[in-house]
Short mmCIF file of N, CA and C in Angstrom, two decimals:
data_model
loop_
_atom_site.label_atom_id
_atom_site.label_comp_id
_atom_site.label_asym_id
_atom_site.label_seq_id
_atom_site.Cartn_x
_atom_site.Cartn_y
_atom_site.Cartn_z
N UNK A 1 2.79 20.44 -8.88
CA UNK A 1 2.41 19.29 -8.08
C UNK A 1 3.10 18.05 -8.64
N UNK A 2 3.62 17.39 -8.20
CA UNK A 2 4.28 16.20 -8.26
C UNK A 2 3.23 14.76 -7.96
N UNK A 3 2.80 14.61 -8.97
CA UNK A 3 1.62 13.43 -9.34
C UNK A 3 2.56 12.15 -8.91
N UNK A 4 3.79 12.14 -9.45
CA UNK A 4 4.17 10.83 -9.26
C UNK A 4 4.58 10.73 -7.74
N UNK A 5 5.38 11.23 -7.11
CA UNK A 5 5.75 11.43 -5.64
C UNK A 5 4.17 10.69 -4.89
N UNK A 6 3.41 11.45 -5.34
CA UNK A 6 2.02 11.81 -4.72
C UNK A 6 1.60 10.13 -4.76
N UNK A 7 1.57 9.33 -5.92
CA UNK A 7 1.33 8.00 -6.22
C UNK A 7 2.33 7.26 -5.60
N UNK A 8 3.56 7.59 -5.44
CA UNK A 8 4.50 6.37 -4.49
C UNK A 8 3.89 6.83 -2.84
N UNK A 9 3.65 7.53 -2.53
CA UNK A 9 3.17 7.99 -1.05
C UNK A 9 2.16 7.08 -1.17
N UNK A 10 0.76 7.07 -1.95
CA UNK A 10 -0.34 6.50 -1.99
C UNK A 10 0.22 5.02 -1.68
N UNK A 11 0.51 4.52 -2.90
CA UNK A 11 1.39 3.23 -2.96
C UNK A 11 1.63 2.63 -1.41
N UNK A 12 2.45 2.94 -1.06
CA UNK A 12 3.13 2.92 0.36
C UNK A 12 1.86 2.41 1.30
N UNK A 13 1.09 3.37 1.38
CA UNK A 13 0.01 3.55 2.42
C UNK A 13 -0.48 2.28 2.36
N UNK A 14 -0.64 1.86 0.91
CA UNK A 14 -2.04 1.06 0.87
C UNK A 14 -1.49 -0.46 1.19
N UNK A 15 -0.37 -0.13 0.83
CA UNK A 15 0.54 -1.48 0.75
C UNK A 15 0.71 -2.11 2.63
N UNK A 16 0.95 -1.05 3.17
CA UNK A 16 0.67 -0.33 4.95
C UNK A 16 -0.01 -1.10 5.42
N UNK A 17 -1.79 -0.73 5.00
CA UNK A 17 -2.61 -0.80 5.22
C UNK A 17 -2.87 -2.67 4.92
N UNK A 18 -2.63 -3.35 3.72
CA UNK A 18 -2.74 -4.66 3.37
C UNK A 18 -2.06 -5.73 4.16
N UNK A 19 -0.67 -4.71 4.54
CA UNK A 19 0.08 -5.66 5.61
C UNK A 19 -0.18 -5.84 6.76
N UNK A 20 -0.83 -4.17 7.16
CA UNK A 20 -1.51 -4.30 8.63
C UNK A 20 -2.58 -5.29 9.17
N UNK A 21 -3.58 -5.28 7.85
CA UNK A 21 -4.93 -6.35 7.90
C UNK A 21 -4.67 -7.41 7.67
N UNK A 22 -3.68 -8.03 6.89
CA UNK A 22 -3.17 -9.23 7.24
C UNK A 22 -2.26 -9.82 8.65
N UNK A 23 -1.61 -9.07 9.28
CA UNK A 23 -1.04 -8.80 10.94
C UNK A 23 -2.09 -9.11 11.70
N UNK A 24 -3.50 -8.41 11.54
CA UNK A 24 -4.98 -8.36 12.68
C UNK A 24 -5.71 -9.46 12.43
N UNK A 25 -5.53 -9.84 11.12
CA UNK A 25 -5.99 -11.33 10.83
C UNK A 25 -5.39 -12.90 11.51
N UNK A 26 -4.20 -12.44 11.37
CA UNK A 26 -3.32 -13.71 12.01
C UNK A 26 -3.33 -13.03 13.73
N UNK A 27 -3.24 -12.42 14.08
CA UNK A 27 -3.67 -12.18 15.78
C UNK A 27 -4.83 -12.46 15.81
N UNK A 28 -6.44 -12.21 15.31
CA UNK A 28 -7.59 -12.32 15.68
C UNK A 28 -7.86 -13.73 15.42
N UNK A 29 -7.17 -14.56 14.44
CA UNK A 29 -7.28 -16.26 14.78
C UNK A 29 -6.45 -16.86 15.61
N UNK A 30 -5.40 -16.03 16.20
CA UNK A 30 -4.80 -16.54 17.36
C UNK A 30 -5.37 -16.28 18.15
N UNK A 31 -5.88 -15.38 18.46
CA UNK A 31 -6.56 -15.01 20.09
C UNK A 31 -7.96 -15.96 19.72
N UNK A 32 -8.85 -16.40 18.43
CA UNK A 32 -9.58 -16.55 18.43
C UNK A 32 -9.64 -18.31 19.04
N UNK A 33 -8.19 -19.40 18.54
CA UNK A 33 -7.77 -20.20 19.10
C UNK A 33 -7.92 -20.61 20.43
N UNK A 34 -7.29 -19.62 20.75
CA UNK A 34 -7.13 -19.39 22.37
C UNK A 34 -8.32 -19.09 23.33
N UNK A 35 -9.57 -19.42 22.34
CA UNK A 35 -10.40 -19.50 23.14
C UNK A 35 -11.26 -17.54 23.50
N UNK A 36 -10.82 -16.48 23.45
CA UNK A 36 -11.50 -15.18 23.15
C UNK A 36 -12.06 -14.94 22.05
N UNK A 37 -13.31 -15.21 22.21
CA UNK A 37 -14.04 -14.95 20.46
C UNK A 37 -14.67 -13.37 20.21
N UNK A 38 -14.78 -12.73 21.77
CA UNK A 38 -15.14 -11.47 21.37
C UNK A 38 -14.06 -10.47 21.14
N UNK A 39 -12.50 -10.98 21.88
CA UNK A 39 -11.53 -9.81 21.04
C UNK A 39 -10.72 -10.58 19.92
N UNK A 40 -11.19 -11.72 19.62
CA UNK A 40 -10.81 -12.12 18.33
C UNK A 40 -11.76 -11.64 16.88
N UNK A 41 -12.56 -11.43 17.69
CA UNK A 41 -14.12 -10.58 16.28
C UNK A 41 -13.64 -9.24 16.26
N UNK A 42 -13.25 -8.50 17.58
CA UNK A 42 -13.41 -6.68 17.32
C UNK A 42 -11.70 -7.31 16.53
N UNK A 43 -10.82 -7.38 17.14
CA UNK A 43 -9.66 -7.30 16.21
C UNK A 43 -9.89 -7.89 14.43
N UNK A 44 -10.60 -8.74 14.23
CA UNK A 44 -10.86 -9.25 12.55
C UNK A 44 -11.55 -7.79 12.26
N UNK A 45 -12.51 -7.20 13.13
CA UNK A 45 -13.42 -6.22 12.49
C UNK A 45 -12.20 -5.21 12.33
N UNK A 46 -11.05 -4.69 13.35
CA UNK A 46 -10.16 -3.78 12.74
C UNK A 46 -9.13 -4.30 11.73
N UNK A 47 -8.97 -5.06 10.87
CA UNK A 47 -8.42 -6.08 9.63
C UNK A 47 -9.16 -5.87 8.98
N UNK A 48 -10.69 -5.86 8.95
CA UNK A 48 -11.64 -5.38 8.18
C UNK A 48 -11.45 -3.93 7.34
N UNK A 49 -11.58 -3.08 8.26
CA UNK A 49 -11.45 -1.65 8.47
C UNK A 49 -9.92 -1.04 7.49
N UNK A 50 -9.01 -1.89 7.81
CA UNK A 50 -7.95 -1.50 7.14
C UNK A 50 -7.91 -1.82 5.44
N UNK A 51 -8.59 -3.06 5.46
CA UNK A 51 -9.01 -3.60 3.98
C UNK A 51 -9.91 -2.74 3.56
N UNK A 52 -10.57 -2.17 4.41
CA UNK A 52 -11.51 -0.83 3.37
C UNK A 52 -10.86 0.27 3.29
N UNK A 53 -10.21 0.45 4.04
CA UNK A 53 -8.91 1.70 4.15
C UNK A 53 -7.86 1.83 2.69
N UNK A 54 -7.79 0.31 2.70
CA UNK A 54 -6.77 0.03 1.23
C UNK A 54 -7.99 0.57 0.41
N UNK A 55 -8.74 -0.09 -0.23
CA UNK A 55 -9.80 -0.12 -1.20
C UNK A 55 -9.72 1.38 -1.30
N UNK A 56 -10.16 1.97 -0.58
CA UNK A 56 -10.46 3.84 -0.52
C UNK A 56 -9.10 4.61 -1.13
N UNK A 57 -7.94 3.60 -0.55
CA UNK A 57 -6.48 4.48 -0.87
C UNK A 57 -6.26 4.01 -2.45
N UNK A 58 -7.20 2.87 -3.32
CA UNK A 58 -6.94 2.41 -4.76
C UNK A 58 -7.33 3.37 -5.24
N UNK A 59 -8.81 4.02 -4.53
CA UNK A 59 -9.37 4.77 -5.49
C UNK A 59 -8.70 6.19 -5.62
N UNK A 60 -8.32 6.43 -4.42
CA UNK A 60 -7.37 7.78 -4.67
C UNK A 60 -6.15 7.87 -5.40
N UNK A 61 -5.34 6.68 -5.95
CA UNK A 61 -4.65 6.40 -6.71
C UNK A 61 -5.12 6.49 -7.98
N UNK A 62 -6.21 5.53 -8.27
CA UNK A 62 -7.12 6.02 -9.71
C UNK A 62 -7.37 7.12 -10.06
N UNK A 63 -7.97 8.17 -9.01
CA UNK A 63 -7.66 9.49 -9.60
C UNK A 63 -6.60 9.97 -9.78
N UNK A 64 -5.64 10.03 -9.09
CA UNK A 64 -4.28 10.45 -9.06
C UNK A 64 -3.82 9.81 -10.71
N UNK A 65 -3.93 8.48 -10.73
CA UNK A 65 -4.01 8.06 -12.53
C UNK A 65 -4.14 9.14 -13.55
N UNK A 66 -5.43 9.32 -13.65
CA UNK A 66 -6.36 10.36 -14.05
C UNK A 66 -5.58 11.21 -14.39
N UNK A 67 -4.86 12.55 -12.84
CA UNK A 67 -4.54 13.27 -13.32
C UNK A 67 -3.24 13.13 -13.97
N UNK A 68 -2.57 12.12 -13.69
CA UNK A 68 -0.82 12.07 -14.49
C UNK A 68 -1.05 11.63 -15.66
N UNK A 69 -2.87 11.37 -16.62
CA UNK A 69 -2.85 10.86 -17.35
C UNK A 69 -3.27 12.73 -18.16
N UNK A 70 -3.46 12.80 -17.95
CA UNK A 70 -4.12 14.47 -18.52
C UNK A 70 -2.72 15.58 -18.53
N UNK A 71 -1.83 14.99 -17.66
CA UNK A 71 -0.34 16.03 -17.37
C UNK A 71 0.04 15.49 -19.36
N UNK A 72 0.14 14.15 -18.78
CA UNK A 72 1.10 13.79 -19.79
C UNK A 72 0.18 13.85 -21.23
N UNK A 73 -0.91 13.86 -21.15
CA UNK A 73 -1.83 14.83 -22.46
C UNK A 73 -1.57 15.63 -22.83
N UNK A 74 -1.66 16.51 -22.32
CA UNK A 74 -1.32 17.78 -22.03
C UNK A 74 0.10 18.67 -22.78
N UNK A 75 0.80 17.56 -22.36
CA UNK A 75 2.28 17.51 -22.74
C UNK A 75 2.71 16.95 -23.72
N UNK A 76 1.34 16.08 -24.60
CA UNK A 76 1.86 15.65 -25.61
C UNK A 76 2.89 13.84 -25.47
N UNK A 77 2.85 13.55 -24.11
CA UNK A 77 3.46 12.59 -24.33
C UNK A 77 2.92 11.43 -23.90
N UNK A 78 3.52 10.04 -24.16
CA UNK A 78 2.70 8.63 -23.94
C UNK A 78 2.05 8.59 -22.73
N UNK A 79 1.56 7.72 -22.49
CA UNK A 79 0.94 7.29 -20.35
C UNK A 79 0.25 5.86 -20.90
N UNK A 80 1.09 5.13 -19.63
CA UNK A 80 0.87 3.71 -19.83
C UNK A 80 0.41 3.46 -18.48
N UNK A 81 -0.97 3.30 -17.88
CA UNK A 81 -1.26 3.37 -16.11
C UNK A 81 -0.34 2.00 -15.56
N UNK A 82 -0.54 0.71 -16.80
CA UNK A 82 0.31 -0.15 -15.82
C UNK A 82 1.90 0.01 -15.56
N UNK A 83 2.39 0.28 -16.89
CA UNK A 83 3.83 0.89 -16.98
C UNK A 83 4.47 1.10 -15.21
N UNK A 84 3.26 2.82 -15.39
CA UNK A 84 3.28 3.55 -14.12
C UNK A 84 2.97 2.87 -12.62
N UNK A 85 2.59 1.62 -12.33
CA UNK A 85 1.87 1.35 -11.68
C UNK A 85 3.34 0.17 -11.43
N UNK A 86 3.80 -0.20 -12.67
CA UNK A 86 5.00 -1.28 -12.52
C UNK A 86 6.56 -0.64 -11.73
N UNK A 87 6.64 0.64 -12.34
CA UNK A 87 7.34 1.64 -11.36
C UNK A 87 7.24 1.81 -10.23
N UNK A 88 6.26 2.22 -10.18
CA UNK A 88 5.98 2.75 -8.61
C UNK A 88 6.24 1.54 -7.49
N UNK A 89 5.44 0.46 -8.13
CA UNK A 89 5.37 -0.78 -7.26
C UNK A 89 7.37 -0.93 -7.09
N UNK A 90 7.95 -1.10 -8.25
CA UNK A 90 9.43 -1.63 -7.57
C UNK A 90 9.70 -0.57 -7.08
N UNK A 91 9.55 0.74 -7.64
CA UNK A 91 10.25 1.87 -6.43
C UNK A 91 10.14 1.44 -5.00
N UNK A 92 8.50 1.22 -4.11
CA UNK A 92 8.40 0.51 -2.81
C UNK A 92 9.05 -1.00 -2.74
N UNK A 93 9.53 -1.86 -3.43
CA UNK A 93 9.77 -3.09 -3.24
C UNK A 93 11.28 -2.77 -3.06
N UNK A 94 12.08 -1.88 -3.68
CA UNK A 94 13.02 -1.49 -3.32
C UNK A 94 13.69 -1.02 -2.21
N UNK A 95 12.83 -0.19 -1.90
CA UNK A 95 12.93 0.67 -0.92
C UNK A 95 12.78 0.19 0.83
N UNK A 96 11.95 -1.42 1.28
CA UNK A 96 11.15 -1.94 1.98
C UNK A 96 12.77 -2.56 1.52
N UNK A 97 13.53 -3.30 0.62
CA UNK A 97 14.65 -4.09 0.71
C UNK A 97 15.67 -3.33 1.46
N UNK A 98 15.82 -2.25 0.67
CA UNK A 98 16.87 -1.33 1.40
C UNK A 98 16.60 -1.56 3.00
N UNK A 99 15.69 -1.01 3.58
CA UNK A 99 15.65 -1.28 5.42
C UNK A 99 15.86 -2.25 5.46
N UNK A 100 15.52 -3.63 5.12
CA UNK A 100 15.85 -4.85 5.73
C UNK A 100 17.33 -5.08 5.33
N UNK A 101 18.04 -4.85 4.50
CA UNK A 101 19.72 -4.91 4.61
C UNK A 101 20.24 -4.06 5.39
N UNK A 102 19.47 -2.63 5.63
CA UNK A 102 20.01 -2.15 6.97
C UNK A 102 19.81 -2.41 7.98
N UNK A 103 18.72 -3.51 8.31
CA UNK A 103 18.22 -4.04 9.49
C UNK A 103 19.34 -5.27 9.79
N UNK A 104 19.71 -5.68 8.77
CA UNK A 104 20.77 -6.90 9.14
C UNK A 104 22.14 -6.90 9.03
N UNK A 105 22.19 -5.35 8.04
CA UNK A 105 23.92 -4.97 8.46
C UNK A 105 24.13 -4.69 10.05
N UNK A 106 23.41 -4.45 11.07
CA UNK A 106 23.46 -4.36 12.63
C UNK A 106 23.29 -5.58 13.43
N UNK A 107 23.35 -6.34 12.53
CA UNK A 107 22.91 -7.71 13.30
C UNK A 107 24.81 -8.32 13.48
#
């Protein structure tokens, strides 16, 4: 099993998920502007939903911690969670750059 793969997938999601609820946030005070306060509430409530979505995807990361922390026990070698956590994060910050230079080499 590939723990780390498994943690940049997680990563990804949650990161997904933070951008999405921030997206439903800035629509549900626009529509809320505009005068619709009941699909400006159900849309904040799905911004809501995604912010608990993240929260749920930390904790599955924490375990996932856990177990890459017991591999590398196991194995006798160091484990640093933020180290791991500093990786993973530029692996996605990387990767989210890459598309946007391919998004504007077509421009």
């Amino acid at each position: 099993m590939d723990n780390q793969k498994i943690a940049e997938i997680l990563l990804k999601l949650q990161m997904e998920d933070l951008n999405d609820a921030d997206m439903l946030a800035d629509y549900a005070k626009e529509i809320e502007e505009l005068g619709d306060v009941a699909i400006a509430q159900a849309i904040a409530n799905r911004a809501k939903t995604r912010l608990s979505q993240m929260a749920e995807c930390d904790h599955s990361i924490k375990l996932l911690m856990h177990r890459v922390q017991s591999d590398k026990a196991a194995k006798g070698e160091p484990f640093n969670e933020d180290s791991l956590y500093a990786v993973l994060y530029k692996k996605h910050v990387e990767s989210n750059a890459e598309k946007v230079r391919k998004k504007l080499e077509s421009m």
